[in-house]
Short mmCIF file of C-alpha atoms and ligand atoms in Angstrom, two decimals:
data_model
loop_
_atom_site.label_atom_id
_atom_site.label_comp_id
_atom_site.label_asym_id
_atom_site.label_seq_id
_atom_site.Cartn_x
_atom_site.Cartn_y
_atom_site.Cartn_z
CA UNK A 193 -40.76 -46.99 -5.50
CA UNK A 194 -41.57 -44.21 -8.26
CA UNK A 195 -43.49 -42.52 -5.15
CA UNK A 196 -43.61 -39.09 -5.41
CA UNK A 197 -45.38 -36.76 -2.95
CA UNK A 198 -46.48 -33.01 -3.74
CA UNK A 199 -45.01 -30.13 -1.79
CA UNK A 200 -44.80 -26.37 -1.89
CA UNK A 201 -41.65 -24.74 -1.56
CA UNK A 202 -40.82 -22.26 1.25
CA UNK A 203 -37.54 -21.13 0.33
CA UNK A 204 -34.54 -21.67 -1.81
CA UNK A 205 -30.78 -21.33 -0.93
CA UNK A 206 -28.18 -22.66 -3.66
CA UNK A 207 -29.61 -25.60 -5.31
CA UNK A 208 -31.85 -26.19 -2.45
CA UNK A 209 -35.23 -25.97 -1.39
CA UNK A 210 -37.02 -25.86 1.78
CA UNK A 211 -40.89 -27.64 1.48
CA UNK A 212 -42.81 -28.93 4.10
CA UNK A 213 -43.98 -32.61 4.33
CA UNK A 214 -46.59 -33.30 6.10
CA UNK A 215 -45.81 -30.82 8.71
CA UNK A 216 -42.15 -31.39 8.53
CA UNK A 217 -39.65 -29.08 6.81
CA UNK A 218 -37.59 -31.36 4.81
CA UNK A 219 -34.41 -29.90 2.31
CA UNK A 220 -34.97 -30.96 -1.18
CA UNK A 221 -32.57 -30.77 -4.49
CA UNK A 222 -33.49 -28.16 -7.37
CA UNK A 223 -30.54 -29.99 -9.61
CA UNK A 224 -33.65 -31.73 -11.35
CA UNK A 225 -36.05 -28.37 -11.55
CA UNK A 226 -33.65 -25.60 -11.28
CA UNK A 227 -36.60 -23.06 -12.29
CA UNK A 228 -38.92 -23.79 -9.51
CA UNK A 229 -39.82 -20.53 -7.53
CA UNK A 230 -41.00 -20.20 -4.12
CA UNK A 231 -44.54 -20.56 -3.90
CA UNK A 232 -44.37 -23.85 -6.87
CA UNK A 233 -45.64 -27.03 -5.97
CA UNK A 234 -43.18 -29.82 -6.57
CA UNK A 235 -43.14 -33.58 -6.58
CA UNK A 236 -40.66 -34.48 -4.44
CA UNK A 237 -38.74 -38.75 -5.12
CA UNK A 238 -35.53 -39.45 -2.92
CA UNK A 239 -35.22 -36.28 -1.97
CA UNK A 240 -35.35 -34.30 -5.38
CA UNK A 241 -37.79 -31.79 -6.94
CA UNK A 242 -38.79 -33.71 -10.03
CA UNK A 243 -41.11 -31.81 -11.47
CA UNK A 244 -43.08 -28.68 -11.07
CA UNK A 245 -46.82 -29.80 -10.30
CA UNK A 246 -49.22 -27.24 -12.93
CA UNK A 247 -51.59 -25.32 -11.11
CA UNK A 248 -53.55 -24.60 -14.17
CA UNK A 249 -53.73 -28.15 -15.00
CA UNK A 250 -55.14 -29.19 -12.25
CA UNK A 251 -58.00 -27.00 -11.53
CA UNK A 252 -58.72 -27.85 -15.54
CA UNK A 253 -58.72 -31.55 -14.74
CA UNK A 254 -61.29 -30.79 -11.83
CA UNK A 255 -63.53 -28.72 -13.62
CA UNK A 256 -63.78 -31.72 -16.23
CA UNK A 257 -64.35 -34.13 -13.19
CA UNK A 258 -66.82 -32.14 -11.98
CA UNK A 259 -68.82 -31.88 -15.34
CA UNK A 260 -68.67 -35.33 -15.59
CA UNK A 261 -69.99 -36.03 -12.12
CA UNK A 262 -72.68 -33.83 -12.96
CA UNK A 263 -74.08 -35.59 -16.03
CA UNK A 264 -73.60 -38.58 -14.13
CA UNK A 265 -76.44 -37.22 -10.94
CA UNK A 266 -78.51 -36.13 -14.48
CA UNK A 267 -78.59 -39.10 -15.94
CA UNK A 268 -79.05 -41.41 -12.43
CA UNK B 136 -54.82 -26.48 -4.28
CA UNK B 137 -53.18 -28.72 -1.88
CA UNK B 138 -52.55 -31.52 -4.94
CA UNK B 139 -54.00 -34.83 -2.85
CA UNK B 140 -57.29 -34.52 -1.19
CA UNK B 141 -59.15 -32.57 -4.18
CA UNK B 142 -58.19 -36.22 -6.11
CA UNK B 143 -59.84 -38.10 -3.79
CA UNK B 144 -63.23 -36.60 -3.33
CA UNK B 145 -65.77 -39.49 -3.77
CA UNK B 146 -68.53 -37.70 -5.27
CA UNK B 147 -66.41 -37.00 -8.29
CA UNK B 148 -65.16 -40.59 -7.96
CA UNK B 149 -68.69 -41.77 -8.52
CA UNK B 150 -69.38 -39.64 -11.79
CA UNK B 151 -66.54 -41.28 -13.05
CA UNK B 152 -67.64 -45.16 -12.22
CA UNK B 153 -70.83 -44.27 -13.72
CA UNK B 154 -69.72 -42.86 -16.63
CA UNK B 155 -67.31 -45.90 -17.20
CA UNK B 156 -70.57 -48.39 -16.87
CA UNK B 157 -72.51 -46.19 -19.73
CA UNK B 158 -69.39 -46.44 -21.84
CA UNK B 159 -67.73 -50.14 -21.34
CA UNK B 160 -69.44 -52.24 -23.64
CA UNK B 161 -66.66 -54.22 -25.06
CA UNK B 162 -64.89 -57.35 -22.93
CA UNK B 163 -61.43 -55.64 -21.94
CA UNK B 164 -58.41 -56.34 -20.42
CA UNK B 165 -56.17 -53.87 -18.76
CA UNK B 166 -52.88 -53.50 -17.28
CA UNK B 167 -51.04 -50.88 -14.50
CA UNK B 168 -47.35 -51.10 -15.14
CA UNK B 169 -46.72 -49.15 -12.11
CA UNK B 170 -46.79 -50.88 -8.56
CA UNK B 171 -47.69 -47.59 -7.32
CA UNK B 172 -50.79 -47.48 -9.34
CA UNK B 173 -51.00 -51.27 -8.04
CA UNK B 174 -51.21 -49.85 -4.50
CA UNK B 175 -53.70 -47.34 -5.28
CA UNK B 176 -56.47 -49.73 -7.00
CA UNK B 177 -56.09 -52.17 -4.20
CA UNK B 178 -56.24 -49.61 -1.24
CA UNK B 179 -59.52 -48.00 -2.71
CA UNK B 180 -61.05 -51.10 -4.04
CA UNK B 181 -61.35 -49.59 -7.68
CA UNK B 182 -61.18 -53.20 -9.41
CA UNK B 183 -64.42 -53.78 -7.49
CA UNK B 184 -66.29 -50.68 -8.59
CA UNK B 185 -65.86 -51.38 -12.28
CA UNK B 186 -67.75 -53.00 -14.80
CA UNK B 187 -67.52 -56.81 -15.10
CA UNK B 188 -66.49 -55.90 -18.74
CA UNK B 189 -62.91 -54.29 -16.96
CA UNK B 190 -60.26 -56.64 -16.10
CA UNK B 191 -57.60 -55.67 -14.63
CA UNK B 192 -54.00 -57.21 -14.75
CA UNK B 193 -50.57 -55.80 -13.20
CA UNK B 194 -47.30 -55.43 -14.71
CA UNK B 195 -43.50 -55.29 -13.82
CA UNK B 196 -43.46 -51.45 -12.58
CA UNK B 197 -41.97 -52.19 -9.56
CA UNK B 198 -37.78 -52.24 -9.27
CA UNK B 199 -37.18 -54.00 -6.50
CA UNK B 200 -39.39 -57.17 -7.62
CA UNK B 201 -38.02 -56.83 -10.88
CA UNK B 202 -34.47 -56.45 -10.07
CA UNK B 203 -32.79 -60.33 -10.43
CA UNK B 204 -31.28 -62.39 -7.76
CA UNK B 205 -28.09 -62.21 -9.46
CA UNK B 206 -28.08 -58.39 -9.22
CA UNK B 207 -29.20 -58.56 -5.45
CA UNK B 208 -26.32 -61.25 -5.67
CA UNK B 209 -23.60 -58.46 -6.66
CA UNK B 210 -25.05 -55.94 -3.76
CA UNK B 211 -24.72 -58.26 -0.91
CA UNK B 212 -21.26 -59.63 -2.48
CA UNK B 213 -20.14 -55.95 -2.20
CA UNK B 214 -21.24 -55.61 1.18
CA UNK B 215 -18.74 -58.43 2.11
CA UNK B 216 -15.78 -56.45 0.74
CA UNK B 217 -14.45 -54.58 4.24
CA UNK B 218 -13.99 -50.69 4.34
CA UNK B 219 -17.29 -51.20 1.72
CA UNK B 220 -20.41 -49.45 2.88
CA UNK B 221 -23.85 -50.13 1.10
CA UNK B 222 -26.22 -47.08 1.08
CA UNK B 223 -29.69 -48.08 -0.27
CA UNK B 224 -33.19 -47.25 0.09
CA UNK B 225 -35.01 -48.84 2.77
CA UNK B 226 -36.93 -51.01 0.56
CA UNK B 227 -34.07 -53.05 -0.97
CA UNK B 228 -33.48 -54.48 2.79
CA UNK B 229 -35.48 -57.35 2.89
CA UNK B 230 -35.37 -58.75 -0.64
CA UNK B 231 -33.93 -62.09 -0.46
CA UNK B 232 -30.98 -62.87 -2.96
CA UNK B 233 -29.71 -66.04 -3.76
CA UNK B 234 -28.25 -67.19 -0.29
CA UNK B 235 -29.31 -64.15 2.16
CA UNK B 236 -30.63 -60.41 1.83
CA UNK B 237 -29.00 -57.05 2.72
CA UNK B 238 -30.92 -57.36 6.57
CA UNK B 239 -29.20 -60.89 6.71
CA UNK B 240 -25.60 -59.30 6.05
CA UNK B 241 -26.09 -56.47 8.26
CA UNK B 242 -27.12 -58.25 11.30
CA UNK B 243 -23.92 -60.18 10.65
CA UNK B 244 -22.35 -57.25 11.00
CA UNK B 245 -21.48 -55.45 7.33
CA UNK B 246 -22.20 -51.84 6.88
CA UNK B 247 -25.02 -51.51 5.32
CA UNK B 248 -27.18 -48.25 5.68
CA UNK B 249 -30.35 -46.72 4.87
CA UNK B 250 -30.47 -43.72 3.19
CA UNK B 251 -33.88 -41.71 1.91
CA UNK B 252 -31.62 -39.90 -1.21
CA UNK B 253 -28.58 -40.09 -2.64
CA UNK B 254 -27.89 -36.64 -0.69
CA UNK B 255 -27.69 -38.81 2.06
CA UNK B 256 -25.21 -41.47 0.71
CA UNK B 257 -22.42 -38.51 -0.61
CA UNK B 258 -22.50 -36.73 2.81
CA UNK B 259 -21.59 -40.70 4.38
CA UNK B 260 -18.84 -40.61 1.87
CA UNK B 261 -17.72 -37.02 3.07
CA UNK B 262 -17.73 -37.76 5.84
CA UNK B 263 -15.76 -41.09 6.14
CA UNK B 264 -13.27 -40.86 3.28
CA UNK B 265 -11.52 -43.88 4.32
CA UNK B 266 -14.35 -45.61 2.94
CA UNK B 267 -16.00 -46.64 -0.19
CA UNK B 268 -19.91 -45.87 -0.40
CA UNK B 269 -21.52 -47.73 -2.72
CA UNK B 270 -25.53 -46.48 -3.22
CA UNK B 271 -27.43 -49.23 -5.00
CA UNK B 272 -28.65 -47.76 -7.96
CA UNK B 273 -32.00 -49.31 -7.87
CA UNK B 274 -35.07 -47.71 -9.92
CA UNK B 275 -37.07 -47.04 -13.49
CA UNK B 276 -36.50 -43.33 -15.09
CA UNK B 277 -38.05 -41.59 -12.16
CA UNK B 278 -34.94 -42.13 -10.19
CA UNK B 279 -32.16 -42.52 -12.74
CA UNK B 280 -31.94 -38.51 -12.74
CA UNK B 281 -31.14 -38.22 -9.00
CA UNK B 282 -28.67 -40.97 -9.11
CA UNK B 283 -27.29 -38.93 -12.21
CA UNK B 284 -26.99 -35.98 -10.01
CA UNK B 285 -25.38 -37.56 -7.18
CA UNK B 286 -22.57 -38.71 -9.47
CA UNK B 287 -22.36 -34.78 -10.68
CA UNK B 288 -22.55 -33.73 -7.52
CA UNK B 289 -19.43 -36.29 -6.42
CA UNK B 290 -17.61 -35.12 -9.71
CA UNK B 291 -17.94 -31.13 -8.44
CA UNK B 292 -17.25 -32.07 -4.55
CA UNK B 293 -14.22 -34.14 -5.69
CA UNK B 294 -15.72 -36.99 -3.27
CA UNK B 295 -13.39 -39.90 -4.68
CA UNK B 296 -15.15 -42.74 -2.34
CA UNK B 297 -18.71 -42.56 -4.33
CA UNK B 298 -19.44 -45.50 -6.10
CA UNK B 299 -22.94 -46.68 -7.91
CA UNK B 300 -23.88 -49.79 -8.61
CA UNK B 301 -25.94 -49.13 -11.48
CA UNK B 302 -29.37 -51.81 -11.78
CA UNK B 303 -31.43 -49.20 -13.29
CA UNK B 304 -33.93 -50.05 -15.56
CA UNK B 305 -36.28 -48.40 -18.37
CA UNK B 306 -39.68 -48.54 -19.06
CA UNK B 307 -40.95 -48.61 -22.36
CA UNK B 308 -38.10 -51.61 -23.43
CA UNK B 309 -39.33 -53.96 -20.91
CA UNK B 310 -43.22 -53.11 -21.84
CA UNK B 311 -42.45 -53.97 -25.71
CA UNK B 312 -40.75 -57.00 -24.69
CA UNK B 313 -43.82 -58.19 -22.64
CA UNK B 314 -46.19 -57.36 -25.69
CA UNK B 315 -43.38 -59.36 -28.12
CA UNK B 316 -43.99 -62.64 -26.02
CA UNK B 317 -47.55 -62.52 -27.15
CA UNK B 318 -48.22 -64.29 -23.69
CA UNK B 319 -50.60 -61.35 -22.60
CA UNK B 320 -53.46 -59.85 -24.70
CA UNK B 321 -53.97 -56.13 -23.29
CA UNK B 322 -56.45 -53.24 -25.11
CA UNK B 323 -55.12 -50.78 -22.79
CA UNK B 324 -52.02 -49.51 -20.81
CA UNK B 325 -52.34 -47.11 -17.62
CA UNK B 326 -48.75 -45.82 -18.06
CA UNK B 327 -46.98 -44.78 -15.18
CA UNK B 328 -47.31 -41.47 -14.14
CA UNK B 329 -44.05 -40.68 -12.15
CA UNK B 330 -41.70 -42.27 -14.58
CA UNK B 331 -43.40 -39.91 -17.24
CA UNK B 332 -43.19 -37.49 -15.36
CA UNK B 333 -39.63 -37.51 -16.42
CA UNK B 334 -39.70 -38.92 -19.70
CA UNK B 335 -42.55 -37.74 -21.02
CA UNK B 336 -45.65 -39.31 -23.12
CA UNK B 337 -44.05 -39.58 -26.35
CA UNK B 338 -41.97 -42.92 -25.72
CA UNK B 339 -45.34 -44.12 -25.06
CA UNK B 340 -46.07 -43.95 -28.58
CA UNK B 341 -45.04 -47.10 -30.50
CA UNK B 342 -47.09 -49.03 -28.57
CA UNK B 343 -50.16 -46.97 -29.51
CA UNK B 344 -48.83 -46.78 -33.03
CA UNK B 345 -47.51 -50.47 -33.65
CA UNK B 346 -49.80 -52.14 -31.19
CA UNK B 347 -52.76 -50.40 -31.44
CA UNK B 348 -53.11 -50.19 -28.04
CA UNK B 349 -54.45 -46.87 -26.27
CA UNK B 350 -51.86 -45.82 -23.69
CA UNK B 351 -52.85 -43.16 -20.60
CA UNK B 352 -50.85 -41.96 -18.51
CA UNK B 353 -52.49 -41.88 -15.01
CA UNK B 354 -51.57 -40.02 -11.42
CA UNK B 355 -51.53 -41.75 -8.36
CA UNK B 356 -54.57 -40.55 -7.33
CA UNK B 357 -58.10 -42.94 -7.04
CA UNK B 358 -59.55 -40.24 -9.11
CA UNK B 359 -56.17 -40.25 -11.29
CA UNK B 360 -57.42 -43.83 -11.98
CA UNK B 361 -60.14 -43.59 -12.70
CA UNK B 362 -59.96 -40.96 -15.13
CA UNK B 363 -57.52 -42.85 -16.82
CA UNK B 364 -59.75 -46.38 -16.99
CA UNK B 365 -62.34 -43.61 -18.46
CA UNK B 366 -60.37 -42.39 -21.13
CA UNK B 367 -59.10 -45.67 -22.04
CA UNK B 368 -62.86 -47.29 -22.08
CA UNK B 369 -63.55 -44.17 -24.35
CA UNK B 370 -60.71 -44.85 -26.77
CA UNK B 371 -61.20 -48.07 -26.75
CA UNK B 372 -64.85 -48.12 -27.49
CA UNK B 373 -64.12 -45.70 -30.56
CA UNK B 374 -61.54 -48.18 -31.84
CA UNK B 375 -58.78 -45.72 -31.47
CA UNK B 376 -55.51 -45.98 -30.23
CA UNK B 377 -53.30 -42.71 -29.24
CA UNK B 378 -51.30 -41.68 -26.15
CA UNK B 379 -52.71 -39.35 -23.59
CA UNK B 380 -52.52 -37.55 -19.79
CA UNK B 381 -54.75 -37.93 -17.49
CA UNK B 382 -52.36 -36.54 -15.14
CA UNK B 383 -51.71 -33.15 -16.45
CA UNK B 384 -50.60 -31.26 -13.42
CA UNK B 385 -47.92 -33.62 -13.21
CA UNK B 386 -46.60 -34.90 -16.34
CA UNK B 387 -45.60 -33.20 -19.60
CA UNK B 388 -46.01 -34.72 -22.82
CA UNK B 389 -41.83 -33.16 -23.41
CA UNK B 390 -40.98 -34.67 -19.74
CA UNK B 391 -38.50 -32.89 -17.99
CA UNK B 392 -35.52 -31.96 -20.06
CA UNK B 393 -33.39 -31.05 -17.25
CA UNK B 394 -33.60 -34.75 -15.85
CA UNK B 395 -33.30 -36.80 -19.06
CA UNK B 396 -30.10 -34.27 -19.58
CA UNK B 397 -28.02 -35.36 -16.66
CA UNK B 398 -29.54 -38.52 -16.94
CA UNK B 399 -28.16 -39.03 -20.56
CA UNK B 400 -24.69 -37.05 -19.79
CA UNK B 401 -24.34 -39.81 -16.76
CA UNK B 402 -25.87 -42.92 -18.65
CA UNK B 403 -26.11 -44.94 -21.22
CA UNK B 404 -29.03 -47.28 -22.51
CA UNK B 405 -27.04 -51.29 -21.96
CA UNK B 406 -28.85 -54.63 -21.69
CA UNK B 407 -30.07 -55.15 -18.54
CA UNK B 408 -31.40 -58.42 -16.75
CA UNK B 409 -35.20 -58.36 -15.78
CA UNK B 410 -36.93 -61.30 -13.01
CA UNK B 411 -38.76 -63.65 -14.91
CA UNK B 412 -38.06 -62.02 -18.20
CA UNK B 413 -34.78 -62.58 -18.67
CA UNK B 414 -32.10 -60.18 -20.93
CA UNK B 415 -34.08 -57.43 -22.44
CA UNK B 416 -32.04 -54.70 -24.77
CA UNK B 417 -31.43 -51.63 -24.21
CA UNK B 418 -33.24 -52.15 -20.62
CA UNK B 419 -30.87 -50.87 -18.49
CA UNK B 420 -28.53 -47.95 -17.89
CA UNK B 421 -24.89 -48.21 -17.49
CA UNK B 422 -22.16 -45.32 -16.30
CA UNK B 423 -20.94 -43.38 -19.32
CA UNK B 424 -16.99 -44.08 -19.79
CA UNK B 425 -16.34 -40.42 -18.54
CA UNK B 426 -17.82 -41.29 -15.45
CA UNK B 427 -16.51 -45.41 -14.91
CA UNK B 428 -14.63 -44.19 -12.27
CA UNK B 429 -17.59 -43.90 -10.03
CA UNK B 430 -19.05 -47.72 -11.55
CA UNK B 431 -18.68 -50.23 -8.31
CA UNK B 432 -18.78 -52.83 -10.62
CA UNK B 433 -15.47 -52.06 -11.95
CA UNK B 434 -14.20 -50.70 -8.72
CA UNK B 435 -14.40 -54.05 -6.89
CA UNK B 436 -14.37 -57.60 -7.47
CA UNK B 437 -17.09 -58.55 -6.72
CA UNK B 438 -16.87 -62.63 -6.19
CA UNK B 439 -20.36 -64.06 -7.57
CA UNK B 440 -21.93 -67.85 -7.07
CA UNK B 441 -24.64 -68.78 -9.47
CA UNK B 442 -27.85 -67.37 -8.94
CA UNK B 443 -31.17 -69.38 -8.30
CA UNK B 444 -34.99 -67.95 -7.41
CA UNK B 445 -36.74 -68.90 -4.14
CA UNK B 446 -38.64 -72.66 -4.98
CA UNK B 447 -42.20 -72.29 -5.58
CA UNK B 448 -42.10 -68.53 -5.71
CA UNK B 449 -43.54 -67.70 -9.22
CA UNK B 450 -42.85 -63.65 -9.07
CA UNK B 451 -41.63 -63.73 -12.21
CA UNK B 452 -44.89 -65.07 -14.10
CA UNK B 453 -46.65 -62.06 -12.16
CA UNK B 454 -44.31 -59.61 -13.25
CA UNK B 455 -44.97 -60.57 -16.73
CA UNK B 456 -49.17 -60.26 -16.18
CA UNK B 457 -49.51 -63.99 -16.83
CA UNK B 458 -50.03 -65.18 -13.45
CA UNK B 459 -51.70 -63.82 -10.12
CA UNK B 460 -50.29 -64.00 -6.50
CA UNK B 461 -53.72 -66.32 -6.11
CA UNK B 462 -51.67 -68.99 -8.56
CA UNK B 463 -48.77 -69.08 -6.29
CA UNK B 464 -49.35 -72.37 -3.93
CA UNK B 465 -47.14 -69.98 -1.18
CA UNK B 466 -49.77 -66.89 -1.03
CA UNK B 467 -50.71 -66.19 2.50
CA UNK B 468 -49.70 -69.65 3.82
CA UNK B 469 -45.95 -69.78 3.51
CA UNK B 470 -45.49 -66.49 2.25
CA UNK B 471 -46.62 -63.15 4.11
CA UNK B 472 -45.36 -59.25 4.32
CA UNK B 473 -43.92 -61.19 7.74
CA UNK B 474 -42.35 -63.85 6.53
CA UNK B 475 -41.92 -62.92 2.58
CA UNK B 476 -40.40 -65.94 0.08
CA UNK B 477 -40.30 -63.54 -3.05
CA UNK B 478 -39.37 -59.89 -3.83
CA UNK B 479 -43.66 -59.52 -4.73
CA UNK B 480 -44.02 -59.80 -1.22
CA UNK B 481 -41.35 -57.96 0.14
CA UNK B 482 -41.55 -54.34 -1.79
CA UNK B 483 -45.01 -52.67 -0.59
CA UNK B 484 -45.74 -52.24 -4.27
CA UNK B 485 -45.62 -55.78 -5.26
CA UNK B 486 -48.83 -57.42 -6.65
CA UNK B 487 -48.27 -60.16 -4.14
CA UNK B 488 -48.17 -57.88 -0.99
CA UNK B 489 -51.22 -55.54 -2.59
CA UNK B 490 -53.51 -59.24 -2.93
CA UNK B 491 -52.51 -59.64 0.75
CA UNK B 492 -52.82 -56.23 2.25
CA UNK B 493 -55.57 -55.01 0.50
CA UNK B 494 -57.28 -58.31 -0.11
CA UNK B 495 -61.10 -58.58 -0.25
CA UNK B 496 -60.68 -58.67 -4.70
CA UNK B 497 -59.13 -62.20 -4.56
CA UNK B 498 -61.25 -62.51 -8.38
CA UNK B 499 -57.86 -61.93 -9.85
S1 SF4 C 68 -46.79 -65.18 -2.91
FE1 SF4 C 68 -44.63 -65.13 -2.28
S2 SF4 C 68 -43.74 -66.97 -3.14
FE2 SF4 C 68 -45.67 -66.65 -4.20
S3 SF4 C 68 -45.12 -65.44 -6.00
FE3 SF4 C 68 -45.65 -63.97 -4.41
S4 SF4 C 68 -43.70 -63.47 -3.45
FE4 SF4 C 68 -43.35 -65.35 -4.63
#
C-alpha cells in the first residue's frame, strides 16, 4: 500500500504537477514537495509527490553495483 | 535515468548474490517489514537465490492486514448511516470485517466509492454538499501526509462535508513492540523504504542502538534488495549494528520535512489497535483538537457489535513473523486471492497472497 512509482514532471500550475505514468499524463499534488521543478523525478503515493527521487544518488548507487558485479566475474 | 529498469538489470543482480555467498557465514534470520518489499522477494524469487545461511521472515508492513476487524467494523458501520458516503482506496474493498466487507455493503446498495487520492474524495464532497464523505484513513507514515493535506486542503476550500476516519498507523512503535514480545529472534531489519522516505532513517535508530540489530533501509527494487540483504550480511558479519540506505535516491536520512510538518500540524501520535498484536502506544494517529471537526468518529455514531476474526484464519501470528501462511490449515484450500478468509489474502501485499501468487518458495 506504501507503493510509490517514479515519475518526471512535465509541468507545474498552482500546487500541481503534470507527470506521465506509464504513458499517461496523470495531475499530481506538490503540497508534499513544494520545491520540485520541472524536469525532477518524483515518487508519486495516492496521488502526491512525496519525495524528490536524487539523480546523483542513483547513478552513485549504480556505479557501486557495478564495481561489485565486477569483482564478482573476477573472482568466479 | 528512468528510476526502474536500471534496478533490475540481472547482471548486477548476480554480483550481488555472489557477493552475499562470499560474505554470509553466520546462521541469520531476517525480516521485511514492508509488504511491498514482500511482493518484490516473492515476484523475483530472491529468497531462493540466497544462501541457506539467509532466512527470511515477513512482518506487519502492510495496513490493510494489519488494520483490526473492529476498525473495518466502524467503516462499514459508517457506511450504513444514509446521506454517508465512504471514499477509500480500492484495496480496503474486499477485507472482510466482522459480519461483511465494504463490497458486501455496497452491493446492498450503500455508497461506497473508490477513490485513487484523497484529491479524489474532496472533489466528491464539492461536489455533493448534501453529503458527508468520509475517506478511510487507512495507511503507515507514507500516507498520513496526504491525508494531512486533504484535511488542509478542506480547511482552505471551506468544504464542511469532509470527514476522516483516522486508522493510521506508525512504524517504528509497532516494530519495538514485536521485538518486546521476544517471540521473534531477528539479526537484521530491511526497513521500509517508502515510509522512510517520509520519516527518515533516524527513527530507525533505537533498534540498532538498544537491540543491536543492523537496520537498512531498502527500495523496492530486486536490486534494492539485494543491496540491502548485502549490507546487512556485511554488518552483521562485522558484529556491528547501525542504520543505513540502500535506497539513496529515494530516501533521506532527515525524511521529508514538509510531510512530517502537515502531518504533525494535522495529527497526533494516540494508541492505536494492531491485528494480532493487540493495543500498541503511541501506534496510531489521531486528528489534532483544531481539526476534530473533520474526525468521523466524532461526527457520527457509529453503532458497533463486538468484533471477532475469521475461524481458523491465523493472520495475526503472520503479521507478528511467528507463523507462515504454510501453518494456516486454510492456505490454498479454503482460502485463495478468489475466495480470501483473512485480510493476508485479500491486500496484494499480504504474506498469505505473496506464498500463493508467487509460490514455488513454500520452504517458509
Ligand atoms: S491463508 Fe487465509 S485464513 Fe490462513 S492466515 Fe492467510 S488469510 Fe488467514
Amino acid at each position: 500500500m506504501c507503493l510509490a512509482i517514479p515519475a518526471v514532471i512535465k509541468l507545474i500550475e498552482d500546487k500541481e504537477a503534470e507527470v506521465e505514468l506509464g504513458g499517461i499524463a496523470r495531475r499530481v499534488s506538490l503540497w508534499l514537495t513544494p520545491e520540485a521543478k520541472v524536469g525532477d523525478y518524483v515518487l508519486v503515493h495516492t496521488g502526491y509527490a512525496i519525495n524528490i527521487l536524487d539523480q546523483e544518488e542513483a547513478k552513485e548507487t549504480l556505479r557501486l553495483l557495478r564495481e561489485i558485479a565486477e569483482v564478482a566475474e573476477e573472482e568466479g | 535515468m528512468k528510476f526502474i529498469s536500471e534496478f533490475r538489470r540481472s547482471e548486477l543482480a548476480e554480483g550481488l548474490i555472489s557477493q552475499i555467498h562470499r560474505q554470509s557465514k553466520t546462521p541469520v534470520r531476517l525480516m521485511e517489514f514492508c509488504g511491498g518489499h514482500t511482493v518484490t522477494i516473492f515476484r523475483y524469487g530472491i529468497r531462493q537465490v540466497l544462501p541457506q545461511t539467509i532466512d527470511m521472515v515477513s512482518g506487519p508492513g502492510c495496513p490493510i492486514c494489519v488494520t483490526a476487524n473492529a476498525d473495518l467494523d466502524k467503516a462499514i458501520a459508517l457506511s450504513q448511516i444514509p446521506g454517508v458516503i465512504i471514499a477509500t482506496f480500492g484495496d480496503m474493498l474486499k477485507v472482510p470485517g466482522s459480519r461483511s466487507s465494504l463490497q458486501k455493503v455496497k452491493a446492498n446498495g450503500a455508497d461506497v466509492r473508490t477513490v485513487y487520492s484523497t484529491m479524489d474524495a474532496l472533489k466528491i464532497a464539492e461536489a455533493d454538499s448534501n453529503k458527508s464523505v468520509v475517506f478511510l484513513g487507512i495507511g503507515f507514515e507514507t500516507t498520513a501526509p496526504t491525508i494531512a493535506a486533504s484535511v488542509l486542503q478542506a480547511e482552505e476550500k471551506e468544504i464542511r462535508n469532509y470527514y476522516v476516519l483516522s486508522l493510521h498507523k506508525l512504524c517504528p512503535p509497532v516494530i519495538q513492540a514485536i521485538l518486546d514480545s521476544g517471540e521473534v529472534k531477528l539479526d537484521g531489519l530491511i526497513c521500509p523504504g517508502h515510509v522512510s522516505a517520509i520519516i527518515g532513517s533516524h527513527p530507525w535508530e533505537f533498534i540498532a542502538r538498544d537491540y543491536g540489530i543492523p537496520c537498512v533501509v531498502s527500495g523496492f527494487e530486486p536490486l534494492d534488495i539485494l543491496q540491502c540483504v548485502d549490507m546487512l550480511v556485511a554488518q552483521i558479519e562485522k558484529g556491528e549494528s547501525k542504520v543505513e540506505i540502500a535506497y539513496r535516491r529515494g530516501v533521506r536520512p532527515e525524511g521529508n520535512q514538509q510531510a512530517l510538518k502537515l502531518m504533525e500540524q494535522v495529527f497526533e501520535p494516540c494508541p492505536a489497535r494492531w491485528r494480532g498484536m493487540g493495543e500498541v502506544p503511541d501506534s496510531g494517529l489521531k486528528l489534532r483538537q483544531e481539526y476534530q471537526r473533520f474526525d468521523a468518529e466524532l461526527a457520527f455514531d457509529i453503532a458497533l457489535s463486538p468484533a471477532y476474526e475469521p475461524a481458523g484464519c491465523i493472520c495475526g501470528d503472520i503479521l507478528r513473523g511467528v507463523k507462515t501462511p504454510l501453518d494456516c490449515r486454510l492456505f490454498g484450500k479454503a482460502c485463495t486471492p478468489q475466495y480470501p478468509v483473512g485480510p493476508c489474502m485479500v491486500s496484494s501485499e499480504g504474506a498469505c497472497s505473496a506464498y500463493y501468487l508467487y509460490g514455488g518458495d513454500f520452504g517458509g
